[in-house]
XYZ file of C-alpha atoms in Angstrom:
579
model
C 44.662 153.252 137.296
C 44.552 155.964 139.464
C 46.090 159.380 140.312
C 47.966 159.338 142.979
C 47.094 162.646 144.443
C 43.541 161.270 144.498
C 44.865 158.043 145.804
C 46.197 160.606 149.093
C 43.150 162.737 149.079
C 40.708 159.944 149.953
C 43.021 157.601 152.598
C 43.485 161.569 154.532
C 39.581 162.345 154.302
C 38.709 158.749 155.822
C 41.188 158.725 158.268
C 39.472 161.587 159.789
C 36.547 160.391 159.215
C 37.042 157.129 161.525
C 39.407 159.020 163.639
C 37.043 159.240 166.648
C 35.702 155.625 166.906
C 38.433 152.465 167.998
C 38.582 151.237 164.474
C 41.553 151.422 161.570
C 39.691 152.435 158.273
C 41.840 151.275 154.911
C 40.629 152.439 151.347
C 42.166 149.495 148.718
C 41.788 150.405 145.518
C 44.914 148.382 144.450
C 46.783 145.826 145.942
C 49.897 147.216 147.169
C 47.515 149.151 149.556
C 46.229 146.639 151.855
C 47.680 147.069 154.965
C 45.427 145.162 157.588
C 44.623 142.237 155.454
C 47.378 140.217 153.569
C 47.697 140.695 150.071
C 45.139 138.620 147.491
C 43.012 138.317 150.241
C 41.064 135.365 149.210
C 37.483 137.546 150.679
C 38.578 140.742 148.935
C 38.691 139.014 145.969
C 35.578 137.453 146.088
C 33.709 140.911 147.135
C 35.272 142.298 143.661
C 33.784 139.915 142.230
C 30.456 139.784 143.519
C 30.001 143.033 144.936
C 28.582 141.832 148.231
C 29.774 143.358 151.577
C 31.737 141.165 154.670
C 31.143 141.054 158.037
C 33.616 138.839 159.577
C 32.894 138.711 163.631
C 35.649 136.538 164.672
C 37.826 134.834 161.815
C 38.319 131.534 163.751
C 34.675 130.767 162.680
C 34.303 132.106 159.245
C 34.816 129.054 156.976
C 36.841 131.141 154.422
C 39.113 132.303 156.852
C 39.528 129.175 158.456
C 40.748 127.357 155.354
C 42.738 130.387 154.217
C 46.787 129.996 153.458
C 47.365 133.224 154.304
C 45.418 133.339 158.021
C 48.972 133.264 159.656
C 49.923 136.073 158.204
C 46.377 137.655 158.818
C 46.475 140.070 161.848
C 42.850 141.095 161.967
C 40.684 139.072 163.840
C 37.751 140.565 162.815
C 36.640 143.309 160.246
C 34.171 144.600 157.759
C 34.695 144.890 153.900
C 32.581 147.447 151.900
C 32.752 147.347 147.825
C 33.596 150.555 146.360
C 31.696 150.959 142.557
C 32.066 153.303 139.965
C 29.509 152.567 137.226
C 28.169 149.651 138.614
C 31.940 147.797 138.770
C 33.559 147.006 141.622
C 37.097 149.264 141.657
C 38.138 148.519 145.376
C 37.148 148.313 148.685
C 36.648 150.002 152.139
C 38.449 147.483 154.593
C 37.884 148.933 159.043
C 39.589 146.632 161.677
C 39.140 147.339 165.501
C 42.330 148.756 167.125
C 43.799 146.091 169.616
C 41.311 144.840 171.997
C 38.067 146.714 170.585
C 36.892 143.604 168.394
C 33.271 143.689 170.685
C 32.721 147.322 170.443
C 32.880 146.613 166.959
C 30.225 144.054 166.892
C 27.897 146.159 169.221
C 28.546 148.803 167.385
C 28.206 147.663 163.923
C 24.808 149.093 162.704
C 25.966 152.632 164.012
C 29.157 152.461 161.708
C 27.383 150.242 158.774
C 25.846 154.142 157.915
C 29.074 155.157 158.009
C 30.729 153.183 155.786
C 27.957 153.209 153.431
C 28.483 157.024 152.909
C 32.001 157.007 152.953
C 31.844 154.590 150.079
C 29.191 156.322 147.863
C 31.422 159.488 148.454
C 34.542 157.899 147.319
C 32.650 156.415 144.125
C 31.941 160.218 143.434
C 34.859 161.519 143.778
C 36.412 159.237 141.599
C 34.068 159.311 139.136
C 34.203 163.383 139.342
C 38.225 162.777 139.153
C 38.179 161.389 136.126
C 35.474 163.446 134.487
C 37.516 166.614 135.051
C 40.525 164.632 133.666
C 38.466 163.977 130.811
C 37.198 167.074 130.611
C 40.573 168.799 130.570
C 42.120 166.798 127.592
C 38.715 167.302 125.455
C 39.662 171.241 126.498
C 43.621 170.701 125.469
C 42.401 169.241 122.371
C 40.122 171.997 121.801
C 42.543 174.605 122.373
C 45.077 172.367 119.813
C 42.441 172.588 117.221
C 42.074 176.701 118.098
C 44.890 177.135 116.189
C 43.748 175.438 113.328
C 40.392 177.555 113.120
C 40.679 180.876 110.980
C 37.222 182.025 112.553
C 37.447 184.230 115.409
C 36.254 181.972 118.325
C 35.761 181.656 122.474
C 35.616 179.750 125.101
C 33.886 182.212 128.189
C 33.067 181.274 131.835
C 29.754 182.305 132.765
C 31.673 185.162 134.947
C 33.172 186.495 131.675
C 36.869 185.175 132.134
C 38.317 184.182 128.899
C 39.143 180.157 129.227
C 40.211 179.871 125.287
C 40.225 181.740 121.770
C 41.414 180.788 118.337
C 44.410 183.113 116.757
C 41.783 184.932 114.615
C 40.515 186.643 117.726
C 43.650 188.707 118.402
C 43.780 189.737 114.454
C 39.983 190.923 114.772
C 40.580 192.637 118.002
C 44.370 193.603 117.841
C 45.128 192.209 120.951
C 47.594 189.737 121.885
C 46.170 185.653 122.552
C 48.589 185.252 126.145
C 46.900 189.640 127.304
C 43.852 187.993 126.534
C 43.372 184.521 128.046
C 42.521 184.996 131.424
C 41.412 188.242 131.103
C 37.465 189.318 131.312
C 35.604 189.628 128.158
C 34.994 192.907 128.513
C 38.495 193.780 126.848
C 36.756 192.377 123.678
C 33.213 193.898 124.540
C 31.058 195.956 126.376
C 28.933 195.006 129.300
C 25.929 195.579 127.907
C 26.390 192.859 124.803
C 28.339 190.303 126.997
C 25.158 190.643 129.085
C 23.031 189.274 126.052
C 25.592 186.604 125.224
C 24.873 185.635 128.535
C 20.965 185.454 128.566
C 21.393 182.706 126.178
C 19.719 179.520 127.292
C 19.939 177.843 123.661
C 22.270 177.774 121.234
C 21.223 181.154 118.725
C 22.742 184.172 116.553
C 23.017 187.249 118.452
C 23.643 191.017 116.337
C 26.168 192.542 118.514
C 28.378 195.738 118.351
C 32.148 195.270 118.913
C 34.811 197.645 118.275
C 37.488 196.044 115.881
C 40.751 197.060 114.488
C 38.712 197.903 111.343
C 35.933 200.136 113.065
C 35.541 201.783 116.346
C 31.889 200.056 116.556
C 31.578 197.042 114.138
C 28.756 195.257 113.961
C 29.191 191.367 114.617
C 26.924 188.337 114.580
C 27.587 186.168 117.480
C 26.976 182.533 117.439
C 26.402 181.528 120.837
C 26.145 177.992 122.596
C 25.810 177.431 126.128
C 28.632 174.632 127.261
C 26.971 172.848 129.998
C 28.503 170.844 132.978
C 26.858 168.952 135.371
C 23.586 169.678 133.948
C 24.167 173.633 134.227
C 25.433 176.437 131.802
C 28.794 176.930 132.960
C 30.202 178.574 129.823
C 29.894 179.821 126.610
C 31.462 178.976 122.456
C 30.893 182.303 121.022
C 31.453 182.217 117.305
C 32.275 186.041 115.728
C 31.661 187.028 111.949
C 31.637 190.452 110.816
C 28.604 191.640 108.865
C 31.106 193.230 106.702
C 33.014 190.310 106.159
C 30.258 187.948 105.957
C 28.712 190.459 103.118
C 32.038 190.373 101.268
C 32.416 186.526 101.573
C 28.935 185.955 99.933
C 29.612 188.259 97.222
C 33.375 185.913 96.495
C 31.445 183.104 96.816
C 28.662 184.556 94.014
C 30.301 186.955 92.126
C 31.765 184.666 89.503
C 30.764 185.665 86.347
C 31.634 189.164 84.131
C 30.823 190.218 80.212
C 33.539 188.009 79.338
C 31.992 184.971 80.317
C 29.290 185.371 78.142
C 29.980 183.411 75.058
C 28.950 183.882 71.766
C 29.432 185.598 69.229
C 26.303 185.705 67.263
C 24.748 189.183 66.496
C 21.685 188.271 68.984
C 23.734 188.097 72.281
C 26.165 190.337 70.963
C 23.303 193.114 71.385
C 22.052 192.237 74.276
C 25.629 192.100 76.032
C 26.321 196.114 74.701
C 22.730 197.125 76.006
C 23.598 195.687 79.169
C 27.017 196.955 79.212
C 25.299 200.581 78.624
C 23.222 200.434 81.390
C 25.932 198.579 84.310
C 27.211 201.733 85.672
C 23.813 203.608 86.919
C 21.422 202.208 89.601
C 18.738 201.839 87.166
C 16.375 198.768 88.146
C 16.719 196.062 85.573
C 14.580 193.342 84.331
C 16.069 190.456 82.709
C 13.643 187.740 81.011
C 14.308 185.053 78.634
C 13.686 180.876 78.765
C 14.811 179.201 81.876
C 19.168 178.123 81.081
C 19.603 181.315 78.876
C 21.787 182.617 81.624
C 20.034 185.353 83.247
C 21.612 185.037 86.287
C 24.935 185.210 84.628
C 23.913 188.867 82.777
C 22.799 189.705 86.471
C 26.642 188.985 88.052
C 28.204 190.897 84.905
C 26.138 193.809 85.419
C 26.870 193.848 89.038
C 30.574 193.763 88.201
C 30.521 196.227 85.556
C 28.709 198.609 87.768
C 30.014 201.154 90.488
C 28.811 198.404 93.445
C 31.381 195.920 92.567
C 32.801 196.180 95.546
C 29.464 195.469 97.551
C 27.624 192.594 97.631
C 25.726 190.703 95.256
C 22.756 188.895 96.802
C 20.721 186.439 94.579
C 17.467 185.079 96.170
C 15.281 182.985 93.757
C 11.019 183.541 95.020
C 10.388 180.163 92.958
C 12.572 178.116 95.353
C 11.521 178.690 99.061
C 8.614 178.413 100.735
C 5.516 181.344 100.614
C 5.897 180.910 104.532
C 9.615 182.110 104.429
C 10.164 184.198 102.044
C 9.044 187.146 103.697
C 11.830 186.560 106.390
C 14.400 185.711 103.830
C 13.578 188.893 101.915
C 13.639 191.318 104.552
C 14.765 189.677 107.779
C 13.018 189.458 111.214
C 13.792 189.957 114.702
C 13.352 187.750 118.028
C 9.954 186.712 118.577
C 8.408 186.981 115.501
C 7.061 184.145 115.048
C 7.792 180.641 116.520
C 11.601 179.720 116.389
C 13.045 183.416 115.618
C 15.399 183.316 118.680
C 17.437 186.151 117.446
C 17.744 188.930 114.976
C 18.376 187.737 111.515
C 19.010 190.226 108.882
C 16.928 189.462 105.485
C 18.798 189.672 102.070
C 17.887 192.931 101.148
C 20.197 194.280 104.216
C 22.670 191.979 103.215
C 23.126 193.327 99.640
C 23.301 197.367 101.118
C 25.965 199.119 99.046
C 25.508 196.610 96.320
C 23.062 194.599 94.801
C 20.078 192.186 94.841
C 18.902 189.540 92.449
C 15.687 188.391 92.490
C 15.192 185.136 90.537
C 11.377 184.110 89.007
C 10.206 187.517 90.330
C 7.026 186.395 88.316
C 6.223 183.540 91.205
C 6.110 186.470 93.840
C 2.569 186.281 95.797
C 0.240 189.620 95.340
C 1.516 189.897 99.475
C 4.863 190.364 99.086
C 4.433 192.556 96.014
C 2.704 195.024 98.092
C 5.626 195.160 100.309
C 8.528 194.758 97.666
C 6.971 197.804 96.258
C 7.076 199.894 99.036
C 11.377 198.840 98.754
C 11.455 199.665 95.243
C 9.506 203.224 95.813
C 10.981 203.895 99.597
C 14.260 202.198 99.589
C 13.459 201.178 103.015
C 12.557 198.042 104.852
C 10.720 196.326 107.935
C 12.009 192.962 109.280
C 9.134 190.881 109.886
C 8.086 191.768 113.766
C 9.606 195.100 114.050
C 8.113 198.274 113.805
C 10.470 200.371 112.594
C 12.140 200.743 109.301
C 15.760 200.919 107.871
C 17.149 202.431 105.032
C 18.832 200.147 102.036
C 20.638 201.372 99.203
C 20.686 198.399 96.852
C 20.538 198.298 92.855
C 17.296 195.775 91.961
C 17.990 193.363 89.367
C 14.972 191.342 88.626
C 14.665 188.207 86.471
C 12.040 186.088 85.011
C 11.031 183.051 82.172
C 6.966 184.433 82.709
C 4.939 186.446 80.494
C 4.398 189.400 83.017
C 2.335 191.295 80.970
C -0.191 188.227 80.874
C -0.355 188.154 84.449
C -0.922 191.709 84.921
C -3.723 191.559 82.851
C -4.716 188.252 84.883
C -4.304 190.376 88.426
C -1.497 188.116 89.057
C 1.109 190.357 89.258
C 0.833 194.008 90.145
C 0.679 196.787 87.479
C 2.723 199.519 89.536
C 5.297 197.183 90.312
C 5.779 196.177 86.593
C 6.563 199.198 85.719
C 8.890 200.498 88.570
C 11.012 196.883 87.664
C 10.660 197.197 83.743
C 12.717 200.139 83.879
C 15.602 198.937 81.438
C 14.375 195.377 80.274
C 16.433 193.042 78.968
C 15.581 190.194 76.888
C 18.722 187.114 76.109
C 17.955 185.520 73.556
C 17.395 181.610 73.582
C 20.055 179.402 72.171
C 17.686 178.202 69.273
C 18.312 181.992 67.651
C 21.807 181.989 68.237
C 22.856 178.646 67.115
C 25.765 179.712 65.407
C 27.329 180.440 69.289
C 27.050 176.521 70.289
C 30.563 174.858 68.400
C 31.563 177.790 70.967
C 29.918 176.869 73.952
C 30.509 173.373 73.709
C 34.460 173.700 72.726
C 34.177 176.172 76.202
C 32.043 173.239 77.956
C 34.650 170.708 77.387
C 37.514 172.223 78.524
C 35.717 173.043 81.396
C 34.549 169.713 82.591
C 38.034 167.677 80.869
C 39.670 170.143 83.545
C 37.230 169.239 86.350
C 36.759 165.413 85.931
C 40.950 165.049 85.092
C 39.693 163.781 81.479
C 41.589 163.898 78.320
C 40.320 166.467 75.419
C 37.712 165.780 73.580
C 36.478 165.817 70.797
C 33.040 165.366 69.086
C 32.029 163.232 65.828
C 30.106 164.366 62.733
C 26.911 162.578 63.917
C 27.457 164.329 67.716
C 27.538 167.908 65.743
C 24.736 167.497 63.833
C 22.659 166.433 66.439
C 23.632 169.656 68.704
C 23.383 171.690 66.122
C 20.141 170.886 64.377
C 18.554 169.878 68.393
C 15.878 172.797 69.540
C 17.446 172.961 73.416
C 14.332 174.228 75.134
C 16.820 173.805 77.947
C 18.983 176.318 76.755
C 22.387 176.525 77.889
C 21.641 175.145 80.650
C 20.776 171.785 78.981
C 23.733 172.259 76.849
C 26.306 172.195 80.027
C 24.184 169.274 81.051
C 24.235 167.233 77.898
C 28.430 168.178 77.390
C 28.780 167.305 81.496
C 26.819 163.797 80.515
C 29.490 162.515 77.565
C 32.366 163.962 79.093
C 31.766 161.973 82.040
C 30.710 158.966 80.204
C 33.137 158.688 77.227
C 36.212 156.811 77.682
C 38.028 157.558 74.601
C 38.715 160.947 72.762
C 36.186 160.471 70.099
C 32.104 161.497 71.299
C 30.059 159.156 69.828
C 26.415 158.916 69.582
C 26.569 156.530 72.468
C 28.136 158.936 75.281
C 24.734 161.115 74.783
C 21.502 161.049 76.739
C 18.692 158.612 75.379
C 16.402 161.426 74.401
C 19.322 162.861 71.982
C 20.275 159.421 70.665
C 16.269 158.183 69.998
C 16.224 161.896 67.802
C 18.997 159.977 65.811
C 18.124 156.690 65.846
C 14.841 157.308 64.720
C 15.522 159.911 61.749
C 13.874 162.560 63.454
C 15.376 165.978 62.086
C 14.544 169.511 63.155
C 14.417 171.880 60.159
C 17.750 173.848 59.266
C 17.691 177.380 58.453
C 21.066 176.950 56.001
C 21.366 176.229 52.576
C 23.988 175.274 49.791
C 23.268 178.137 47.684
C 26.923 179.208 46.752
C 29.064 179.617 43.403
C 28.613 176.510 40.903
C 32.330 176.144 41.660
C 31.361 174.131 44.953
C 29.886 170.955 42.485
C 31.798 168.682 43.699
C 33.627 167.037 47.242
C 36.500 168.487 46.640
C 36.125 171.574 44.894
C 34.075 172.515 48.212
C 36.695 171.481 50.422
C 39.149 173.152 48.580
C 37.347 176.530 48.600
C 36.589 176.515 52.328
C 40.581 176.011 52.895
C 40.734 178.691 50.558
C 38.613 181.253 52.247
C 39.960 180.145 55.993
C 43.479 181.022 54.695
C 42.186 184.178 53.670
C 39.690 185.662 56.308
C 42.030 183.049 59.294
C 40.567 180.479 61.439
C 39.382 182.140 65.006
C 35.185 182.349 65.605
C 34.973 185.760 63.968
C 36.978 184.998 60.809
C 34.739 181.274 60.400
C 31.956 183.679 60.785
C 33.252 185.755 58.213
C 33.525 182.544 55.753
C 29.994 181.342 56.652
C 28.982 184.684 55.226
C 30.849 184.810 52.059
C 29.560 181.273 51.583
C 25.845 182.393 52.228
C 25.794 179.665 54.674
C 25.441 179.446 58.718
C 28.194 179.175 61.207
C 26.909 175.796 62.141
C 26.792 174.407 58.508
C 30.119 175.508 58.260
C 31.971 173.796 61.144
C 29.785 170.488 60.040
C 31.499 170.947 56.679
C 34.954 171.509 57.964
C 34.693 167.990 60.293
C 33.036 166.273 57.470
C 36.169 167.325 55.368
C 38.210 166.752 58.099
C 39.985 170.279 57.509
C 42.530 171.147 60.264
């Protein structure tokens, strides 16, 4: 229940204690302790249980003594019992007997050593309790340095006098030092006095921009997490989370940097152009504006640009103005620092210093107040920002990619959106098409959809009926793409066998079936009177995918020497059920 050296501790510090006064003080915290009193004393039993002190003058006259079965072997004739608590239990007690002969200066003496015993039993309540907190406190700290090694962030554990108490493995990587010349040493191995001193200034957990020379750079910059650790109500150390700005940078740009040209399917003449313009143009730092319906893929040409350019290997930032707050945005743009308005506890850098050496996306530019067009055009003309609360500026180098589904042109003549900053974005625009235009690409993007999500959800290949075709083929997809992914996500998900049906889709597709409504094609049957009949059609489109081959570009081909669309044609292969 205890530990022993505890156990030892307390019996020494209340012997001297009592040692001056004609009494025998006894600290039982479990039975094979009592020395003075027999054991299962029938009183200390009852005191654990009630929690009431004893007083016993002279035990021939206490009734409980008197009827006792142990009073033979009792050799105190009188005494005082004390309960010891620890969080409102009673854990033992704090038993004085007179030495031999001193039984009345106990009794005339009894308020005088009541005080007594009344602190020496709140004090050994303490130190228990204080015991076992440290105990606790040192397996949570074992545990902590057992998960350490688990953590690939670089992570410590400092004492508020800088000494080193724990770090994860990452730390000596980052710092090229070893984890046993570290531990126990003073943080300024890791960093200079100066930036330990902010660490330490913390009062509240925040981010902290800090300089720290690494084994990549003699003065990297660093952004320190920092939360105070407190004990006993006080800071008395500090978790200090490290992430390279560099690193952080390159880890955003993995995580968004997905896409390149070659994810942009198709193979209609529409998107075909627009992916060579915007091939042309990926190498130079020419400011780009990409517009087209929301789900044409904008962001997508804005990844493949970034990767086809010569700031592939710096970040790609993507911010989209439509989606956060008018409040925000300013911050998120181009950072702030401590102070600047309520809850900025630290320096945050915005996205525009987060994409320097690369490049920035900025999503629904055409939602951008008249405010922050003022000062995005001072970044577009300067190349230079201001975090929000400072007074200085800072150079960015950063390739502007903008993007939006707006008429700009309307709101410029509205005084919506500003003239001069039209003009310094519409530099190269780009316009992707919508997938109404370029509906000879879809058979593609849904064969590339349902691999995709088969893969993803562990489903079995699928594949679509004639009804299911002609639906996505002839439907207007004001969605775009986007809706596309959505609508191939939806049956995939939903259809337990191999065959799509009209069932697997989403009401609003099956209610265009169900009740006969049918958007206009742009195809026709005009070809050679050869093609009169079932089979003479069937046998002709065998005959021409034998000769041109059966890839995209060759079905393309055959679409064209039958005067007919792409679409028409794969409707007219399942229909046949050509292989």
């Amino acid at each position: 229940m205890f530990a022993e050296v505890n156990i030892q501790e307390i019996h020494l510090t209340i012997t001297k204690l009592f040692q001056s006064f004609p009494v025998r003080a006894e600290v039982v915290l479990q039975d094979d302790d009592q020395k003075s009193l027999p054991l299962k004393c029938p009183i200390i039993s009852k005191i654990k249980k009630t929690g009431i002190d004893v007083f016993i003058r002279n035990k021939a006259e206490h009734s409980t003594c008197e009827l006792c079965s142990l009073k033979n072997d009792c050799l105190a004739e009188s005494t005082i019992i004390k309960p010891i608590t620890k969080n409102k239990k009673v854990i033992g007690v704090l038993v004085v007997t007179p030495l031999y002969g001193q039984e009345g200066w106990l009794s005339k003496n009894f308020d005088n050593i009541e005080i007594q015993l009344d602190f020496c039993c709140e004090w050994i309540s303490n130190k228990i309790e204080n015991d076992d907190l440290k105990r606790e406190n040192t397996l949570v700290l074992e545990e902590m340095i057992g998960l350490f090694s688990f953590i690939q962030e670089p992570i410590l554990i400092v004492g508020l006098d800088g000494t080193i108490h724990s770090l994860s493995n990452n730390v000596s990587k980052e710092f090229n030092k070893s984890k046993t010349v570290l531990l126990g040493e003073n943080i300024n191995e890791i960093m200079s006095a100066s930036e330990w001193l902010k660490i330490k200034n913390v009062k509240n957990q925040q981010d902290l921009k800090i300089s720290i020379p690494s084994l990549k750079s003699k003065q990297a910059e660093h952004i320190a997490k920092v939360k105070p650790l407190l004990a006993n109500g006080e800071i008395g150390s500090f978790l200090i989370k490290l992430t390279s700005i560099h690193d952080s940078k390159k880890k955003m740009t993995e995580q968004r940097v997905l896409y390149t040209f070659k994810d942009v399917k198709g193979t209609s003449d529409s998107i075909q152009t627009v992916v060579d313009i915007a091939k042309r143009v990926a190498p130079s730092d020419t400011s780009i504006l990409l517009r087209g319906e929301s789900g044409t893929g904008k962001e997508v040409f804005a990844q493949a640009i970034h990767q086809a350019s010569n700031r592939r290997d710096g970040s790609f930032i993507a911010l989209n103005c439509a989606a956060i707050p008018e409040s925000l945005l300013e911050s998120e743009l181009f950072g702030h620092v401590k102070g600047a308005f309520t809850g900025s506890s630290g320096d945050k850098p915005g996205r525009f210093e987060m994409a320097n050496g690369g490049t920035i996306f900025l999503d629904e530019i055409g939602d951008l107040s008249l405010h922050l067009q003022a000062k995005l055009l001072r970044v577009v003309q300067e190349r230079k920002i201001e975090r929000v609360g400072d007074t200085k500026s800072t150079p960015v180098d950063v390739r502007i990619i903008a993007a939006t589904h707006r008429n700009l042109e309307e709101l410029v003549a509205k005084g919506e959106f500003r003239e001069d900053l039209y003009y310094r974005l519409n530099v190269i625009p780009i316009t992707i098409p919508p997938l109404r235009e370029r509906r000879e690409d879809i058979p593609l993007l849904v064969e590339h959809f349902l691999k995709k999500f088969s893969r993803e959800l562990l489903r079995s290949p699928k594949r679509l009926s004639n009804d299911v075709y002609e639906i996505l083929l002839s439907y207007q997809w004001q969605g775009n793409i986007r809706e596309l992914q959505n609508v191939v996500h939806h049956f995939v998900q939903l259809e337990i066998g191999d065959l799509v049906t009209m069932e697997s889709l989403p009401k609003y597709l099956r209610d265009i079936y169900v009740n006969g409504i049918k958007i206009e094609q742009v195809d026709s049957l005009a070809v050679s009177g050869k093609r009169n009949t079932y089979v003479e059609e069937k046998d002709l489109i065998i005959e021409l995918l034998d000769q041109y081959g059966r890839d995209t570009p060759s079905k393309k081909k055959v679409a064209k020497h039958m005067n007919i669309s792409l679409p028409t044609l794969y409707r007219r292969i399942n229909k046949f059920n050509i292989k």
